[in-house]
Amino acid sequence: MSVATKPRYQQLKDLIIGQISNGELRPQDRVPSENELVELMQVSRMTANRALRELTDEGYVERVAGRGTFV
């Protein structure tokens, strides 16, 4: 599947997983918020939410209510 045909939320997930893999985002680092991802990546809030939710379900990040999302 080429990058262009991947859903936006998957592209966003791949980007964040890549940043974790290459050490750009390290354990305990804060991941951009949904609002920040909406601005930075030009995606809808639903798309940003789905990407972060799936990353949480897969164990890449932890969401802390009122504090943010962390690696």
C-alpha positions as CSV (number, residue, x, y, z in Angstrom):
1,M,0.0,0.0,0.0
2,S,1.5,3.3,-0.9
3,V,1.6,6.2,1.5
4,A,-0.9,8.2,-0.6
5,T,-3.5,5.5,-0.3
6,K,-3.1,5.0,3.5
7,P,-5.8,6.7,5.6
8,R,-4.8,9.9,7.3
9,Y,-5.0,8.5,10.8
10,Q,-2.6,5.7,9.7
11,Q,-0.2,8.2,8.2
12,L,-0.3,10.1,11.5
13,K,0.3,6.9,13.5
14,D,3.2,5.9,11.3
15,L,4.7,9.3,11.8
16,I,4.6,9.1,15.6
17,I,5.8,5.5,15.6
18,G,8.7,6.6,13.4
19,Q,9.5,9.4,15.8
20,I,9.5,6.9,18.7
21,S,11.6,4.4,16.7
22,N,14.3,6.9,15.7
23,G,14.6,8.3,19.2
24,E,13.0,11.7,18.4
25,L,10.3,10.9,20.9
26,R,11.6,9.1,24.0
27,P,9.9,7.4,27.0
28,Q,8.1,10.0,29.1
29,D,8.2,12.6,26.3
30,R,4.9,14.4,25.6
31,V,3.3,13.7,22.2
32,P,1.5,16.7,20.5
33,S,-2.1,17.1,21.7
34,E,-5.0,16.4,19.4
35,N,-5.3,20.2,18.8
36,E,-1.6,20.5,18.0
37,L,-1.8,17.5,15.6
38,V,-4.9,19.1,13.9
39,E,-2.8,22.3,13.3
40,L,0.5,20.7,12.5
41,M,-0.8,17.9,10.2
42,Q,-3.9,19.6,8.8
43,V,-6.1,16.7,9.8
44,S,-9.5,16.7,11.4
45,R,-9.9,16.3,15.2
46,M,-11.5,12.9,14.6
47,T,-8.5,11.8,12.7
48,A,-6.0,13.0,15.4
49,N,-8.2,11.3,18.1
50,R,-8.3,8.0,16.2
51,A,-4.5,8.0,15.7
52,L,-3.8,8.7,19.4
53,R,-6.5,6.3,20.6
54,E,-5.0,3.4,18.4
55,L,-1.5,4.3,19.5
56,T,-2.7,4.0,23.2
57,D,-4.5,0.7,22.5
58,E,-1.3,-0.6,20.9
59,G,0.9,0.4,23.9
60,Y,3.0,3.1,22.2
61,V,1.6,6.0,24.2
62,E,-0.3,6.6,27.5
63,R,-3.0,9.3,27.7
64,V,-3.3,11.1,31.0
65,A,-6.5,13.0,31.5
66,G,-5.8,16.7,31.8
67,R,-2.0,16.3,31.3
68,G,-1.5,15.0,27.8
69,T,-0.3,12.0,25.9
70,F,3.1,10.5,26.7
71,V,5.4,7.9,25.1
